[in-house]
mmCIF file of C-alpha atoms in Angstrom:
data_model
loop_
_atom_site.group_PDB
_atom_site.id
_atom_site.type_symbol
_atom_site.label_atom_id
_atom_site.label_comp_id
_atom_site.label_asym_id
_atom_site.label_seq_id
_atom_site.Cartn_x
_atom_site.Cartn_y
_atom_site.Cartn_z
ATOM 1 C CA UNK A 8 105.973 64.045 94.633
ATOM 2 C CA UNK A 9 105.008 67.787 95.733
ATOM 3 C CA UNK A 10 101.596 69.307 95.176
ATOM 4 C CA UNK A 11 99.887 72.747 96.302
ATOM 5 C CA UNK A 12 96.216 73.324 96.979
ATOM 6 C CA UNK A 13 95.098 76.811 97.122
ATOM 7 C CA UNK A 14 91.330 76.957 97.999
ATOM 8 C CA UNK A 15 89.352 79.266 96.693
ATOM 9 C CA UNK A 16 90.435 80.687 93.231
ATOM 10 C CA UNK A 17 88.589 84.061 94.160
ATOM 11 C CA UNK A 18 88.485 85.726 97.493
ATOM 12 C CA UNK A 19 86.494 88.823 97.979
ATOM 13 C CA UNK A 20 87.127 91.289 101.219
ATOM 14 C CA UNK A 21 86.268 94.666 102.096
ATOM 15 C CA UNK A 22 88.882 97.456 102.725
ATOM 16 C CA UNK A 23 90.046 97.125 105.814
ATOM 17 C CA UNK A 24 89.042 93.636 106.590
ATOM 18 C CA UNK A 25 91.196 90.414 107.261
ATOM 19 C CA UNK A 26 92.434 88.768 104.281
ATOM 20 C CA UNK A 27 93.186 84.882 104.511
ATOM 21 C CA UNK A 28 94.593 83.224 101.690
ATOM 22 C CA UNK A 29 94.664 79.399 102.298
ATOM 23 C CA UNK A 30 97.111 76.764 101.144
ATOM 24 C CA UNK A 31 98.078 73.424 101.665
ATOM 25 C CA UNK A 32 101.093 71.340 100.521
ATOM 26 C CA UNK A 33 102.658 68.052 100.217
ATOM 27 C CA UNK A 34 105.868 67.124 100.225
ATOM 28 C CA UNK A 35 108.009 63.829 100.720
ATOM 29 C CA UNK A 36 110.679 65.864 102.188
ATOM 30 C CA UNK A 37 111.054 69.200 104.460
ATOM 31 C CA UNK A 38 109.937 71.638 102.086
ATOM 32 C CA UNK A 39 110.440 75.392 101.217
ATOM 33 C CA UNK A 40 107.222 77.782 101.043
ATOM 34 C CA UNK A 41 106.422 80.604 99.470
ATOM 35 C CA UNK A 42 103.851 82.984 98.870
ATOM 36 C CA UNK A 43 104.307 85.261 95.270
ATOM 37 C CA UNK A 44 101.866 87.991 94.382
ATOM 38 C CA UNK A 45 101.034 88.930 90.704
ATOM 39 C CA UNK A 46 99.801 92.147 89.665
ATOM 40 C CA UNK A 47 98.022 92.769 86.090
ATOM 41 C CA UNK A 48 100.665 92.228 83.209
ATOM 42 C CA UNK A 49 103.634 91.763 85.681
ATOM 43 C CA UNK A 50 105.948 89.105 86.554
ATOM 44 C CA UNK A 51 105.710 87.562 90.226
ATOM 45 C CA UNK A 52 106.963 89.513 93.476
ATOM 46 C CA UNK A 53 108.079 87.402 96.582
ATOM 47 C CA UNK A 54 105.862 88.393 99.240
ATOM 48 C CA UNK A 55 107.733 86.226 102.173
ATOM 49 C CA UNK A 56 109.244 82.480 102.120
ATOM 50 C CA UNK A 57 109.621 79.863 104.903
ATOM 51 C CA UNK A 58 113.207 77.574 104.765
ATOM 52 C CA UNK A 59 112.699 75.834 108.108
ATOM 53 C CA UNK A 60 113.237 78.526 110.739
ATOM 54 C CA UNK A 61 110.712 80.258 112.633
ATOM 55 C CA UNK A 62 107.355 78.778 111.509
ATOM 56 C CA UNK A 63 105.610 82.353 111.575
ATOM 57 C CA UNK A 64 107.039 84.194 109.011
ATOM 58 C CA UNK A 65 106.906 87.686 108.338
ATOM 59 C CA UNK A 66 106.981 89.447 104.594
ATOM 60 C CA UNK A 67 106.221 92.453 102.972
ATOM 61 C CA UNK A 68 103.405 94.877 102.742
ATOM 62 C CA UNK A 69 102.314 93.583 106.276
ATOM 63 C CA UNK A 70 101.659 89.973 105.188
ATOM 64 C CA UNK A 71 102.425 86.828 107.112
ATOM 65 C CA UNK A 72 102.149 83.226 107.014
ATOM 66 C CA UNK A 73 102.376 80.420 109.250
ATOM 67 C CA UNK A 74 103.872 77.233 108.661
ATOM 68 C CA UNK A 75 101.760 74.494 110.309
ATOM 69 C CA UNK A 76 103.358 70.755 109.705
ATOM 70 C CA UNK A 77 100.739 69.207 111.293
ATOM 71 C CA UNK A 78 98.099 70.510 109.208
ATOM 72 C CA UNK A 79 100.303 71.034 106.235
ATOM 73 C CA UNK A 80 99.121 74.440 105.895
ATOM 74 C CA UNK A 81 100.883 77.777 105.089
ATOM 75 C CA UNK A 82 98.144 80.283 105.197
ATOM 76 C CA UNK A 83 98.936 83.994 104.206
ATOM 77 C CA UNK A 84 97.014 86.582 106.492
ATOM 78 C CA UNK A 85 97.001 90.334 106.481
ATOM 79 C CA UNK A 86 95.283 92.277 109.333
ATOM 80 C CA UNK A 87 93.819 95.066 107.269
ATOM 81 C CA UNK A 88 93.332 94.766 103.540
ATOM 82 C CA UNK A 89 94.154 98.004 101.541
ATOM 83 C CA UNK A 90 92.953 98.151 97.740
ATOM 84 C CA UNK A 91 96.597 98.132 96.659
ATOM 85 C CA UNK A 92 96.175 94.544 97.820
ATOM 86 C CA UNK A 93 94.120 93.508 94.877
ATOM 87 C CA UNK A 94 96.394 91.039 92.617
ATOM 88 C CA UNK A 95 96.744 87.230 92.161
ATOM 89 C CA UNK A 96 98.592 85.445 94.901
ATOM 90 C CA UNK A 97 100.374 81.850 94.254
ATOM 91 C CA UNK A 98 101.799 79.771 97.014
ATOM 92 C CA UNK A 99 104.780 77.486 96.064
ATOM 93 C CA UNK A 100 106.692 74.403 97.424
ATOM 94 C CA UNK A 101 110.161 73.625 96.692
ATOM 95 C CA UNK A 102 112.397 70.713 98.030
ATOM 96 C CA UNK A 103 115.138 71.811 100.594
ATOM 97 C CA UNK A 104 116.855 68.676 99.995
ATOM 98 C CA UNK A 105 117.384 67.335 96.291
ATOM 99 C CA UNK A 106 115.380 68.419 93.011
ATOM 100 C CA UNK A 107 115.285 71.766 91.663
ATOM 101 C CA UNK A 108 111.653 71.866 90.937
ATOM 102 C CA UNK A 109 109.556 74.509 92.422
ATOM 103 C CA UNK A 110 105.783 73.662 92.168
ATOM 104 C CA UNK A 111 102.814 76.477 92.083
ATOM 105 C CA UNK A 112 99.517 76.192 93.385
ATOM 106 C CA UNK A 113 96.544 77.476 90.660
ATOM 107 C CA UNK A 114 96.666 80.879 92.392
ATOM 108 C CA UNK A 115 94.163 82.950 94.401
ATOM 109 C CA UNK A 116 92.600 86.346 92.931
ATOM 110 C CA UNK A 117 92.128 88.744 95.599
ATOM 111 C CA UNK A 118 89.697 90.932 95.163
ATOM 112 C CA UNK A 119 89.158 94.147 97.562
ATOM 113 C CA UNK A 120 85.748 96.321 98.132
ATOM 114 C CA UNK A 121 85.805 99.874 99.188
ATOM 115 C CA UNK B 1 120.703 97.082 90.070
ATOM 116 C CA UNK B 2 118.746 95.987 87.254
ATOM 117 C CA UNK B 3 116.284 93.021 87.655
ATOM 118 C CA UNK B 4 116.076 90.139 85.475
ATOM 119 C CA UNK B 5 115.007 91.195 81.858
ATOM 120 C CA UNK B 6 113.370 89.143 79.195
ATOM 121 C CA UNK B 7 113.023 89.913 75.630
ATOM 122 C CA UNK B 8 110.830 90.164 73.636
ATOM 123 C CA UNK B 9 107.696 91.502 75.569
ATOM 124 C CA UNK B 10 105.557 90.140 73.229
ATOM 125 C CA UNK B 11 105.343 87.732 70.441
ATOM 126 C CA UNK B 12 103.130 86.767 67.830
ATOM 127 C CA UNK B 13 103.697 83.392 65.888
ATOM 128 C CA UNK B 14 101.923 80.815 64.078
ATOM 129 C CA UNK B 15 101.531 77.092 64.423
ATOM 130 C CA UNK B 16 104.852 75.213 63.210
ATOM 131 C CA UNK B 17 106.881 78.276 63.818
ATOM 132 C CA UNK B 18 110.004 77.995 66.114
ATOM 133 C CA UNK B 19 110.292 80.779 68.804
ATOM 134 C CA UNK B 20 113.270 81.947 71.099
ATOM 135 C CA UNK B 21 112.968 83.764 74.419
ATOM 136 C CA UNK B 22 115.585 85.437 76.264
ATOM 137 C CA UNK B 23 116.471 86.299 79.735
ATOM 138 C CA UNK B 24 119.083 87.940 81.381
ATOM 139 C CA UNK B 25 119.364 87.570 85.293
ATOM 140 C CA UNK B 26 120.545 89.517 87.999
ATOM 141 C CA UNK B 27 124.026 90.479 88.150
ATOM 142 C CA UNK B 28 125.786 87.831 90.317
ATOM 143 C CA UNK B 29 123.076 85.313 90.005
ATOM 144 C CA UNK B 30 124.173 82.047 88.306
ATOM 145 C CA UNK B 31 120.805 79.578 88.261
ATOM 146 C CA UNK B 32 118.086 80.470 85.603
ATOM 147 C CA UNK B 33 114.675 78.963 85.842
ATOM 148 C CA UNK B 34 111.871 78.971 83.293
ATOM 149 C CA UNK B 35 108.109 78.719 83.650
ATOM 150 C CA UNK B 36 104.946 78.782 81.392
ATOM 151 C CA UNK B 37 102.170 80.497 83.135
ATOM 152 C CA UNK B 38 98.940 79.529 81.134
ATOM 153 C CA UNK B 39 96.057 82.327 81.256
ATOM 154 C CA UNK B 40 93.904 81.570 84.457
ATOM 155 C CA UNK B 41 96.699 78.954 85.910
ATOM 156 C CA UNK B 42 99.772 78.886 88.096
ATOM 157 C CA UNK B 43 103.246 79.030 86.561
ATOM 158 C CA UNK B 44 104.680 75.812 85.740
ATOM 159 C CA UNK B 45 108.371 74.809 85.972
ATOM 160 C CA UNK B 46 110.136 74.221 82.448
ATOM 161 C CA UNK B 47 113.730 74.069 82.976
ATOM 162 C CA UNK B 48 116.410 74.979 85.604
ATOM 163 C CA UNK B 49 119.964 75.688 84.708
ATOM 164 C CA UNK B 50 122.688 76.377 87.084
ATOM 165 C CA UNK B 51 126.204 77.379 86.077
ATOM 166 C CA UNK B 52 125.293 76.333 82.364
ATOM 167 C CA UNK B 53 124.122 72.964 83.318
ATOM 168 C CA UNK B 54 120.089 71.504 83.279
ATOM 169 C CA UNK B 55 119.348 70.683 86.955
ATOM 170 C CA UNK B 56 115.812 70.282 86.655
ATOM 171 C CA UNK B 57 113.240 69.611 83.915
ATOM 172 C CA UNK B 58 109.405 69.928 84.087
ATOM 173 C CA UNK B 59 106.886 67.396 82.154
ATOM 174 C CA UNK B 60 107.226 69.390 79.026
ATOM 175 C CA UNK B 61 107.605 67.393 75.406
ATOM 176 C CA UNK B 62 110.954 67.854 73.986
ATOM 177 C CA UNK B 63 110.105 70.897 71.887
ATOM 178 C CA UNK B 64 111.177 72.958 74.510
ATOM 179 C CA UNK B 65 114.982 73.345 74.874
ATOM 180 C CA UNK B 66 116.973 75.923 76.894
ATOM 181 C CA UNK B 67 120.478 76.654 77.366
ATOM 182 C CA UNK B 68 122.706 79.024 79.358
ATOM 183 C CA UNK B 69 125.362 80.708 78.423
ATOM 184 C CA UNK B 70 128.932 82.019 80.288
ATOM 185 C CA UNK B 71 127.470 85.064 81.074
ATOM 186 C CA UNK B 72 124.649 83.219 82.983
ATOM 187 C CA UNK B 73 122.117 84.832 80.421
ATOM 188 C CA UNK B 74 119.823 82.191 79.047
ATOM 189 C CA UNK B 75 117.420 81.073 75.915
ATOM 190 C CA UNK B 76 114.471 79.183 75.782
ATOM 191 C CA UNK B 77 113.393 77.571 72.421
ATOM 192 C CA UNK B 78 110.063 76.138 71.660
ATOM 193 C CA UNK B 79 109.819 74.060 68.330
ATOM 194 C CA UNK B 80 106.823 73.136 66.118
ATOM 195 C CA UNK B 81 104.710 75.658 68.158
ATOM 196 C CA UNK B 82 101.092 74.583 68.971
ATOM 197 C CA UNK B 83 98.147 76.592 69.847
ATOM 198 C CA UNK B 84 98.454 75.392 73.416
ATOM 199 C CA UNK B 85 101.918 76.904 73.905
ATOM 200 C CA UNK B 86 100.303 80.525 74.172
ATOM 201 C CA UNK B 87 101.186 81.443 77.255
ATOM 202 C CA UNK B 88 103.327 83.930 79.661
ATOM 203 C CA UNK B 89 106.630 82.637 79.675
ATOM 204 C CA UNK B 90 108.548 83.833 83.206
ATOM 205 C CA UNK B 91 112.351 83.544 83.819
ATOM 206 C CA UNK B 92 113.341 83.595 87.250
ATOM 207 C CA UNK B 93 116.630 83.822 88.576
ATOM 208 C CA UNK B 94 118.473 82.634 91.704
ATOM 209 C CA UNK B 95 122.075 83.006 93.476
ATOM 210 C CA UNK B 96 122.924 79.306 93.917
ATOM 211 C CA UNK B 97 121.391 75.820 92.543
ATOM 212 C CA UNK B 98 118.860 75.939 95.073
ATOM 213 C CA UNK B 99 115.505 77.625 94.460
ATOM 214 C CA UNK B 100 115.380 79.078 97.821
ATOM 215 C CA UNK B 101 114.796 82.522 96.421
ATOM 216 C CA UNK B 102 113.757 83.210 93.052
ATOM 217 C CA UNK B 103 113.543 86.870 91.694
ATOM 218 C CA UNK B 104 111.201 86.572 88.500
ATOM 219 C CA UNK B 105 111.271 88.779 85.265
ATOM 220 C CA UNK B 106 108.072 90.434 83.621
ATOM 221 C CA UNK B 107 107.855 87.658 81.289
ATOM 222 C CA UNK B 108 107.424 87.368 77.409
ATOM 223 C CA UNK B 109 103.594 86.972 76.186
ATOM 224 C CA UNK B 110 103.764 84.240 73.209
ATOM 225 C CA UNK B 111 100.548 84.142 71.198
ATOM 226 C CA UNK B 112 100.336 81.464 68.719
ATOM 227 C CA UNK B 113 97.758 81.722 65.834
#
């Protein structure tokens, strides 16, 4: 069975500081991994995805994530936070062989202080 | 091109009623998935349809049903509404059967009183 754990329901950083949002997954088959962002009262927007190509994945808005199989992690980072990055971030996993179910983590709310 | 559209945007129902939510995928996308997002939680997978056939079902009771039409639009039906069904219902479309890249609509916010 697949599962996703996001460490920290809330993360607060200062503008210009490093953003690090943590995600660990479990999957019995090679997974696809995703990070989505959700702004208030909106749907989800894909930030980036890992589909078994390069382990370091670059996404939109300066975000990137690194797939580490040995640590079953897919942490999201951004070198310098901007006020507009304040939102809810979701890590998700889906199998790349068989099954059609995407499992989302509980989310991490990112606060950016001026 | 238009993104994924959902209607209505907001809905208020009372317990025991039935509700139908609608989703139009991105043009050319053949797969539609439905998710329930309760306040403060991540989205929970309900269904996936591809080429009008159900390809996946999450852990939801039989009160939840869905279908996909020949034009690939989809409806989600929920019968005998409970207070706990209050949530944001998200629809996502993708080009093929695999949920490799899903594009989400803005959602329908359902409140059950």
